[in-house]
Amino acid sequence: MSILIKNIKTLFGIEEQSKISVSGSEMGELLSVDNAFILIEKNKIVNFGEMKNCPDRAEKEVDATGKMVLPAWCDSHTHIVFAKSREEEFVMRIKGKSYEEIAENGGGILNSARKLQAMSEDALYDSALERLKEVVGFGTGAIEIKSGYGLTHESELKMLRVIRRLKENNDIPIKATFLGAHAIPMEYKNNRNKYIDIIINKMLPEVAGEGLADYCDVFCDKGFFTVEETDRILEAGWKYGLKPKIHANELAISGGVQIGVKQKALSVDHLECMSAAEIEALKGTETMPTLLPSTAFFLNLTYAPARQMIDAGLPVALASDYNPGSTPSGRMPFVLSLACTQMKMTPEEAVNAATINGAYAMELSDQVGSICKGKLANLILTKKIPSLAFIPYAFGSDLIERVWISGKEW
Ligand code: NIG
Ligand code: FE
């Protein structure tokens, strides 16, 4: 099947030669073509350019007069497999309890784990599929999904099997991350090493043996896993070929960035708590700093210093962190709005961060994240809008009209 989208007001995110990521001042450059067409054949982009070079016909034509086309968002950090929402903790925080206090008393991640352990794999799959469909409707065209609400051998594997089923049954590129080290279960509170041993010697071999994960994650932060524990777990992950992608510096300057760099993490994510030393540590590395501003919004945290990071020459990716505790939202356009309003990223920087740099943080830059011949036709068609900046500006409007994933309309 060939699909020709024509009369596009502006086609954004084009590349003649595929890049794997953009950093520093390059992040402000988003190549585009006005009055454009894009041609899809089967699942791929095969041609694009100005309307004057538009091919005669295709099996299906879409008129995009007044509308924009962009590469679909690449959301490189989510936790969309979970059992239940946690709005009672949201109300507790409104009344003055902190995220850490709730966690220390068995709420938070441990609350989600109790609920997930009690839920069947099928029921988890159904609810995660609903969330996957929801986020594709917001324009997400590639996604990473973590385990980490199982926290037992059996339930961590159950989560990863759900992610495997999502991969098998959907065209959207999905990466799976093993996050057994999301929190220390209550019963190991006074014997942390025992749980870490289970992660290293029981969970990891089976996760890797069944090929259930692409990456290994640790929540390296105050009250969760120490730098030393993180180092040990990531080292063990590497033995099974699992690259690290870690949670770092959400609640404190935890040393997570430095350990991520030492362990050659694909990405270090969150980074609400940063100093000049962390920015320095990331320079010249292959680790993608990934910012999750809807978490800062929802938990009322300081936002990550995106402006300083980009001005220091670093790349930055944006992701949703969709999960029931700190970010009950997978709406990437809202992430872009927060990136612009709260972190002073320009709309062009925000789009690059949410597309090509997100793709990098999932090792998918050769397939998605820009408009490039040979890449997957994972595309967003907007409603009629005046400019690119209108997308983050009109933060409450639903501006996405249609989404294609691998050349198929979603
Ligand atoms: O990325 N920070 C750690 N993990 C998740 C939140 C987990 C939860 O509260 O359920 C996050 O924000
Ligand atoms: Fe997270």
XYZ file of C-alpha atoms and ligand atoms in Angstrom:
423
model
C 0.000 0.000 0.000
C 1.377 3.458 -0.888
C 0.128 6.584 0.853
C 0.840 10.108 -0.336
C 0.341 12.947 2.133
C 0.294 16.145 0.075
C -0.058 19.915 0.422
C 1.549 19.715 3.881
C 1.893 23.240 5.259
C 5.285 22.308 6.771
C 7.020 18.948 7.069
C 9.304 19.050 10.135
C 12.266 16.949 11.230
C 13.609 16.097 7.781
C 17.070 14.661 7.257
C 18.890 13.721 4.092
C 21.312 11.576 6.043
C 20.235 9.975 9.239
C 21.866 11.327 12.427
C 21.780 9.393 15.647
C 21.239 12.408 17.934
C 21.679 16.168 18.167
C 23.483 18.136 20.885
C 24.070 21.673 22.065
C 23.313 24.413 19.530
C 22.321 21.794 16.906
C 19.285 21.043 19.038
C 17.775 24.367 17.976
C 17.859 23.385 14.311
C 14.834 21.493 13.077
C 15.024 21.151 9.315
C 11.733 21.574 7.508
C 10.167 22.019 4.098
C 7.085 24.123 3.365
C 4.314 23.113 0.955
C 5.510 19.537 1.057
C 4.595 15.940 0.338
C 5.649 12.671 1.907
C 5.290 9.282 0.267
C 4.927 6.083 2.288
C 5.303 2.640 0.775
C 4.427 -0.336 2.921
C 5.907 0.558 6.328
C 8.589 3.027 5.227
C 9.116 6.620 4.167
C 10.281 6.415 0.537
C 10.240 10.032 -0.562
C 9.472 13.563 0.594
C 10.066 17.111 -0.589
C 8.424 20.162 -2.099
C 5.036 19.844 -3.776
C 6.572 20.798 -7.116
C 8.338 17.406 -7.062
C 5.308 15.499 -5.810
C 4.750 12.127 -7.471
C 1.607 11.848 -9.600
C -0.351 9.420 -7.581
C -0.410 6.750 -4.899
C -2.948 4.137 -3.857
C -4.167 6.466 -1.152
C -3.907 10.245 -0.914
C -4.291 12.484 2.114
C -4.712 16.235 1.720
C -2.855 18.073 4.508
C -3.648 21.659 3.546
C -2.961 23.911 6.556
C -1.588 20.996 8.583
C 1.887 19.931 9.716
C 3.614 16.547 9.597
C 6.258 15.536 12.148
C 8.070 12.348 13.099
C 6.096 10.593 15.852
C 7.385 11.099 19.404
C 9.971 8.646 20.735
C 9.089 8.195 24.413
C 12.182 6.553 25.882
C 11.056 6.219 29.525
C 7.709 4.795 30.666
C 6.217 2.404 33.188
C 2.910 1.676 31.418
C 2.539 -1.847 32.807
C 0.881 -1.325 36.194
C -2.116 -2.623 38.053
C -3.885 0.345 39.614
C -3.845 4.114 39.787
C -2.642 5.810 43.027
C -4.769 8.912 43.389
C -5.044 8.353 47.181
C -1.304 9.173 47.418
C -1.889 12.221 45.242
C -4.397 13.433 47.846
C -1.934 12.602 50.670
C 0.674 14.790 48.972
C -1.825 17.632 48.596
C -2.300 17.406 52.365
C 1.438 17.713 53.010
C 3.054 14.241 52.895
C 6.141 13.996 50.695
C 6.759 11.379 47.988
C 9.617 9.973 50.087
C 7.519 9.777 53.291
C 4.781 7.898 51.462
C 7.383 5.513 50.028
C 9.035 4.919 53.431
C 5.684 3.840 54.847
C 5.069 1.148 52.250
C 3.240 3.357 49.762
C 4.569 4.432 46.396
C 6.351 1.768 44.368
C 5.697 -0.887 47.061
C 1.973 -0.092 46.921
C 2.032 -0.610 43.143
C 4.003 -3.842 43.602
C 1.436 -5.360 46.001
C -1.317 -4.626 43.494
C 0.611 -5.914 40.517
C 1.614 -9.139 42.270
C -2.092 -9.870 42.763
C -3.075 -9.229 39.155
C -3.053 -11.815 36.364
C -0.760 -11.489 33.360
C -3.768 -11.245 31.053
C -5.400 -8.441 33.014
C -2.084 -6.569 33.125
C -1.677 -7.027 29.400
C -5.152 -5.659 28.670
C -4.661 -2.529 30.754
C -1.153 -1.895 29.391
C -2.470 -2.280 25.835
C -5.110 0.356 26.570
C -2.370 2.740 27.736
C -0.256 1.959 24.695
C -3.187 2.822 22.432
C -3.809 5.959 24.455
C -0.250 7.264 24.031
C -0.108 6.500 20.326
C -3.177 8.718 20.085
C -1.030 11.481 21.612
C 1.513 10.923 18.827
C 3.945 8.445 20.370
C 5.515 6.240 17.709
C 8.226 4.365 19.659
C 8.306 3.566 23.355
C 10.410 2.067 26.116
C 8.583 0.212 28.903
C 10.038 -0.842 32.256
C 9.344 -3.587 34.735
C 9.859 -2.635 38.395
C 6.420 -3.036 39.941
C 6.897 -6.785 40.401
C 9.784 -6.799 42.882
C 9.654 -10.579 43.156
C 11.257 -12.986 40.745
C 7.885 -14.201 39.538
C 6.230 -10.806 39.174
C 9.169 -9.075 37.506
C 9.110 -11.822 34.892
C 5.339 -11.474 34.601
C 5.748 -7.769 33.787
C 8.452 -8.436 31.222
C 6.294 -11.094 29.562
C 3.505 -8.541 29.285
C 5.950 -6.190 27.546
C 7.014 -9.024 25.239
C 3.365 -9.601 24.277
C 2.954 -5.884 23.594
C 6.012 -6.082 21.314
C 4.714 -9.133 19.496
C 1.203 -7.826 18.906
C 1.873 -4.225 17.896
C 3.765 -2.511 15.094
C 5.118 0.255 17.300
C 8.807 -0.251 18.188
C 9.031 -1.157 21.886
C 12.110 -1.577 24.086
C 11.906 -3.455 27.389
C 13.881 -2.503 30.482
C 14.393 -4.689 33.548
C 13.945 -2.544 36.683
C 14.027 -5.131 39.468
C 16.010 -2.497 41.413
C 13.115 -0.030 41.599
C 12.685 -0.286 45.391
C 13.711 -2.605 48.235
C 10.690 -4.740 49.202
C 9.547 -4.349 52.867
C 10.658 -7.850 53.845
C 14.258 -7.047 52.794
C 14.351 -3.617 54.437
C 16.908 -4.826 56.986
C 18.622 -7.169 54.572
C 19.077 -5.168 51.405
C 21.909 -7.330 50.152
C 19.643 -10.361 50.080
C 17.279 -8.632 47.637
C 20.195 -7.365 45.537
C 21.539 -10.941 45.426
C 18.158 -12.118 44.151
C 18.255 -9.473 41.419
C 21.786 -10.409 40.401
C 21.733 -14.162 40.793
C 18.118 -15.128 40.150
C 16.251 -12.465 38.220
C 18.938 -11.276 35.809
C 19.964 -14.744 34.556
C 16.369 -15.660 33.802
C 15.461 -12.273 32.300
C 18.475 -12.550 30.018
C 17.997 -16.266 29.379
C 14.478 -15.677 28.102
C 15.579 -12.580 26.177
C 12.973 -10.536 28.015
C 14.844 -7.245 28.348
C 16.909 -4.896 26.239
C 18.187 -2.776 29.140
C 18.839 -2.809 32.874
C 17.675 0.043 35.121
C 18.249 0.982 38.778
C 16.531 3.740 40.781
C 19.788 5.257 42.067
C 18.584 7.883 44.506
C 18.175 8.935 48.135
C 16.104 6.312 49.957
C 16.298 3.793 47.108
C 19.555 2.275 45.765
C 23.038 3.566 46.628
C 25.763 4.268 44.097
C 27.645 1.171 45.213
C 24.540 -1.031 44.858
C 23.776 0.518 41.472
C 27.317 -0.185 40.303
C 27.022 -3.852 41.293
C 23.656 -4.349 39.610
C 24.665 -2.602 36.391
C 27.899 -4.564 36.269
C 25.884 -7.767 36.548
C 23.470 -6.531 33.843
C 26.398 -5.938 31.490
C 27.519 -9.560 31.978
C 24.222 -10.530 30.346
C 24.581 -7.913 27.612
C 22.041 -5.530 29.141
C 23.043 -1.893 28.702
C 22.139 0.409 31.588
C 19.436 3.077 31.412
C 19.063 4.480 34.885
C 16.905 6.643 37.145
C 19.254 9.236 38.641
C 19.154 12.473 40.634
C 15.390 12.803 40.959
C 15.325 13.285 44.724
C 18.927 14.297 45.456
C 22.369 14.743 43.954
C 22.862 11.033 44.312
C 26.008 10.233 42.327
C 23.702 8.529 39.830
C 24.909 10.560 36.879
C 28.555 9.714 37.535
C 27.842 6.017 38.023
C 25.738 6.024 34.844
C 28.636 7.541 32.925
C 31.114 5.102 34.486
C 28.883 2.198 33.502
C 28.396 3.568 29.968
C 24.650 3.946 30.434
C 22.646 4.590 27.283
C 20.767 7.234 29.235
C 20.545 8.787 32.697
C 16.998 9.857 33.360
C 15.235 12.447 35.593
C 18.125 14.803 36.596
C 15.975 17.208 38.569
C 18.886 17.584 41.030
C 22.003 18.625 39.143
C 25.153 20.625 39.820
C 27.950 21.776 37.532
C 29.808 18.518 38.319
C 27.028 16.378 36.798
C 26.952 18.504 33.634
C 30.726 18.217 33.389
C 30.562 14.441 33.907
C 28.188 14.046 30.951
C 30.329 16.008 28.499
C 31.981 13.944 25.792
C 30.112 10.761 26.761
C 27.619 8.641 24.846
C 25.081 8.802 27.676
C 21.860 10.658 26.811
C 20.558 12.916 29.599
C 16.816 12.307 29.559
C 14.470 14.777 31.202
C 10.972 14.008 32.444
C 9.328 17.380 33.127
C 5.840 16.011 33.726
C 7.270 14.260 36.819
C 8.637 17.559 38.122
C 5.231 19.091 37.375
C 3.251 16.402 39.173
C 5.544 16.067 42.215
C 6.291 19.780 42.399
C 10.042 19.254 42.009
C 12.604 21.663 40.640
C 12.844 21.158 36.878
C 16.005 19.726 35.354
C 18.405 22.456 34.161
C 17.848 21.792 30.457
C 18.966 25.260 29.378
C 22.341 24.992 31.115
C 22.814 21.484 29.772
C 22.124 22.449 26.163
C 24.196 25.627 26.492
C 27.042 23.450 27.785
C 26.865 21.504 24.516
C 25.029 18.443 25.817
C 22.188 16.622 24.071
C 18.892 16.301 25.935
C 16.016 13.868 25.387
C 12.467 14.308 26.665
C 10.250 11.449 27.823
C 6.972 11.070 29.691
C 7.788 8.675 32.604
C 4.113 7.570 32.414
C 3.505 5.680 35.699
C 0.841 5.586 38.432
C 2.870 7.391 41.122
C 4.938 10.280 39.875
C 3.467 10.865 36.392
C 0.020 9.529 35.587
C 0.254 10.899 32.054
C 1.807 9.763 28.794
C 0.862 12.903 26.927
C 4.056 13.890 25.096
C 2.708 17.236 23.775
C 2.304 18.311 27.418
C 5.916 17.227 28.076
C 6.952 19.556 25.245
C 4.891 22.412 26.710
C 6.600 21.990 30.093
C 10.010 21.767 28.431
C 9.352 25.146 26.827
C 7.608 26.969 29.672
C 9.519 25.538 32.643
C 12.913 24.576 31.234
C 13.220 27.313 28.602
C 13.781 24.966 25.707
C 12.728 26.359 22.335
C 9.980 24.486 20.444
C 12.608 23.230 17.961
C 14.820 21.935 20.791
C 11.830 20.276 22.421
C 10.842 18.504 19.195
C 14.404 17.263 18.623
C 14.577 16.102 22.242
C 11.285 14.212 21.918
C 12.090 12.618 18.547
C 15.647 11.926 17.406
C 17.221 12.122 20.883
C 14.468 9.928 22.341
C 15.167 7.472 19.523
C 18.863 7.510 20.500
C 17.923 6.661 24.092
C 16.281 3.478 22.742
C 18.962 2.731 20.106
C 16.332 3.268 17.434
C 17.797 6.271 15.583
C 18.215 4.199 12.431
C 14.487 3.435 12.340
C 12.552 6.371 13.814
C 12.909 9.919 15.156
C 13.152 11.884 11.903
C 11.756 12.148 8.397
C 14.354 10.241 6.432
C 14.080 7.925 3.423
C 14.150 4.315 4.598
C 12.972 5.046 8.140
C 9.664 3.719 9.419
C 6.631 5.791 8.472
C 5.803 6.691 12.080
C 4.217 10.069 11.622
C 2.017 12.689 13.219
C -0.421 14.769 11.153
C -1.574 17.808 13.108
C -4.854 19.632 12.836
C -4.733 23.001 11.062
C -2.252 25.038 13.126
C -0.399 28.284 12.436
C 3.146 27.265 13.451
C 5.356 24.682 15.128
C 5.424 26.766 18.319
C 1.642 26.456 18.487
C 2.055 22.790 19.562
C 3.725 23.499 22.946
C 1.934 26.864 23.229
C -1.632 25.528 23.052
C -0.897 23.153 25.948
C -4.470 22.139 26.627
C -5.583 21.495 23.066
C -5.539 18.195 21.288
C -3.794 19.110 18.046
C -3.053 15.666 16.680
C -5.404 14.611 13.920
C -3.918 11.339 12.689
C -1.008 9.047 13.514
C 0.665 6.443 11.303
C 2.747 3.640 12.805
C 4.826 1.626 10.325
C 2.742 3.074 7.507
C -0.551 2.016 9.080
C -3.027 4.503 10.375
C -3.472 4.002 14.121
O 10.447 7.388 37.341
N 11.442 7.404 40.249
C 11.223 6.218 40.200
N 10.285 5.572 39.504
C 9.167 6.213 38.877
C 8.034 6.438 39.814
C 7.573 5.255 40.479
C 6.329 5.375 41.271
O 6.140 6.315 42.065
O 5.509 4.492 41.080
C 9.642 7.493 38.248
O 9.250 8.590 38.622
Fe 10.641 6.366 35.761
